[in-house]
Amino acid sequence: MTVDEFRKSPVEPHSLTSSLRAMWHDANGDWESAHRIVQDDDSREAAWVHAYLHRREGDDGNAGYWYARAGRSAARGSLESEWEEIVGALLRSSE
């Protein structure tokens, strides 16, 4: 599945990881569901998504905490480019 196919999927991709499901909800304007999904996942991938979600929310302090948990530097580019980077990486790792 490509990033574009993922973004355009009309229904939540239940067979994918919680991190990807959260990113699908974010792409569809449902920040609350996205956050709820990754909140209970202790993986580094979920921490990266969690950081992105708090960055989107405008809570840079909380985002910084989650970037550190993910072992990543805080993103500096656009939210859109970070979304694509995260989804691309997660899709590649789920193949």
C-alpha positions as a LaTeX table, in Angstrom:
\begin{tabular}{lrrr}
\hline
Residue & $x$ (\AA) & $y$ (\AA) & $z$ (\AA) \\
\hline
Met1 & 0.00 & 0.00 & 0.00 \\
Thr2 & 1.31 & 3.46 & $-0.85$ \\
Val3 & 0.99 & 6.57 & 1.30 \\
Asp4 & $-1.59$ & 7.97 & $-1.14$ \\
Glu5 & $-3.63$ & 4.75 & $-1.09$ \\
Phe6 & $-3.48$ & 4.78 & 2.70 \\
Arg7 & $-4.61$ & 8.42 & 2.88 \\
Lys8 & $-7.52$ & 7.80 & 0.50 \\
Ser9 & $-8.74$ & 4.61 & 2.18 \\
Pro10 & $-12.45$ & 5.17 & 2.90 \\
Val11 & $-12.47$ & 2.95 & 5.99 \\
Glu12 & $-10.10$ & 2.48 & 8.92 \\
Pro13 & $-7.49$ & $-0.16$ & 8.05 \\
His14 & $-8.14$ & $-2.45$ & 11.05 \\
Ser15 & $-5.57$ & $-5.02$ & 9.91 \\
Leu16 & $-2.70$ & $-2.54$ & 10.31 \\
Thr17 & $-0.77$ & $-1.50$ & 13.41 \\
Ser18 & $-2.25$ & 0.82 & 16.01 \\
Ser19 & 0.19 & 3.53 & 14.92 \\
Leu20 & $-1.02$ & 3.38 & 11.33 \\
Arg21 & $-4.64$ & 3.29 & 12.43 \\
Ala22 & $-3.99$ & 6.43 & 14.50 \\
Met23 & $-2.44$ & 8.20 & 11.50 \\
Trp24 & $-5.47$ & 7.26 & 9.39 \\
His25 & $-7.75$ & 8.86 & 11.98 \\
Asp26 & $-5.57$ & 11.96 & 12.03 \\
Ala27 & $-5.75$ & 12.21 & 8.22 \\
Asn28 & $-9.52$ & 12.02 & 8.51 \\
Gly29 & $-9.76$ & 14.83 & 11.05 \\
Asp30 & $-10.25$ & 12.71 & 14.17 \\
Trp31 & $-7.40$ & 13.74 & 16.49 \\
Glu32 & $-9.16$ & 12.37 & 19.57 \\
Ser33 & $-9.42$ & 8.82 & 18.20 \\
Ala34 & $-5.85$ & 8.97 & 16.90 \\
His35 & $-4.60$ & 10.02 & 20.33 \\
Arg36 & $-6.67$ & 7.41 & 22.16 \\
Ile37 & $-5.26$ & 4.63 & 19.93 \\
Val38 & $-1.57$ & 5.44 & 20.51 \\
Gln39 & $-1.96$ & 6.42 & 24.14 \\
Asp40 & $-2.02$ & 2.79 & 25.25 \\
Asp41 & 0.77 & 1.56 & 22.95 \\
Asp42 & 4.29 & 1.57 & 24.46 \\
Ser43 & 6.16 & 1.05 & 21.18 \\
Arg44 & 8.66 & 3.54 & 19.76 \\
Glu45 & 6.48 & 3.86 & 16.67 \\
Ala46 & 3.48 & 4.86 & 18.77 \\
Ala47 & 5.65 & 7.35 & 20.67 \\
Trp48 & 6.60 & 8.94 & 17.33 \\
Val49 & 2.94 & 9.18 & 16.32 \\
His50 & 2.09 & 10.50 & 19.79 \\
Ala51 & 4.77 & 13.20 & 19.40 \\
Tyr52 & 3.39 & 14.19 & 16.00 \\
Leu53 & $-0.15$ & 14.41 & 17.39 \\
His54 & 0.92 & 16.71 & 20.22 \\
Arg55 & 2.89 & 18.82 & 17.77 \\
Arg56 & $-0.25$ & 19.10 & 15.62 \\
Glu57 & $-2.15$ & 20.12 & 18.74 \\
Gly58 & 0.41 & 22.87 & 19.39 \\
Asp59 & 1.74 & 21.32 & 22.61 \\
Asp60 & 5.45 & 21.41 & 21.79 \\
Gly61 & 6.55 & 20.55 & 25.35 \\
Asn62 & 4.53 & 17.34 & 25.40 \\
Ala63 & 5.59 & 16.58 & 21.83 \\
Gly64 & 9.24 & 16.90 & 22.89 \\
Tyr65 & 8.71 & 14.30 & 25.62 \\
Trp66 & 7.24 & 11.85 & 23.10 \\
Tyr67 & 9.94 & 12.49 & 20.49 \\
Ala68 & 12.49 & 11.58 & 23.17 \\
Arg69 & 10.54 & 8.40 & 24.01 \\
Ala70 & 10.59 & 7.56 & 20.31 \\
Gly71 & 14.36 & 8.13 & 20.14 \\
Arg72 & 13.89 & 10.92 & 17.59 \\
Ser73 & 14.71 & 14.58 & 17.29 \\
Ala74 & 11.75 & 16.95 & 17.28 \\
Ala75 & 10.44 & 17.52 & 13.76 \\
Arg76 & 11.02 & 20.95 & 12.26 \\
Gly77 & 9.32 & 20.65 & 8.86 \\
Ser78 & 5.66 & 20.95 & 8.03 \\
Leu79 & 3.08 & 18.75 & 9.70 \\
Glu80 & 2.16 & 17.38 & 6.28 \\
Ser81 & 5.72 & 16.30 & 5.52 \\
Glu82 & 6.04 & 14.67 & 8.94 \\
Trp83 & 2.73 & 12.84 & 8.44 \\
Glu84 & 3.99 & 11.47 & 5.12 \\
Glu85 & 7.35 & 10.49 & 6.65 \\
Ile86 & 5.71 & 8.64 & 9.53 \\
Val87 & 3.14 & 6.84 & 7.39 \\
Gly88 & 5.74 & 5.91 & 4.78 \\
Ala89 & 8.07 & 4.47 & 7.40 \\
Leu90 & 5.28 & 2.58 & 9.16 \\
Leu91 & 3.94 & 1.15 & 5.91 \\
Arg92 & 7.42 & $-0.04$ & 4.89 \\
Ser93 & 7.97 & $-1.69$ & 8.27 \\
Ser94 & 4.60 & $-3.47$ & 8.13 \\
Glu95 & 5.30 & $-5.16$ & 4.78 \\
\hline
\end{tabular}
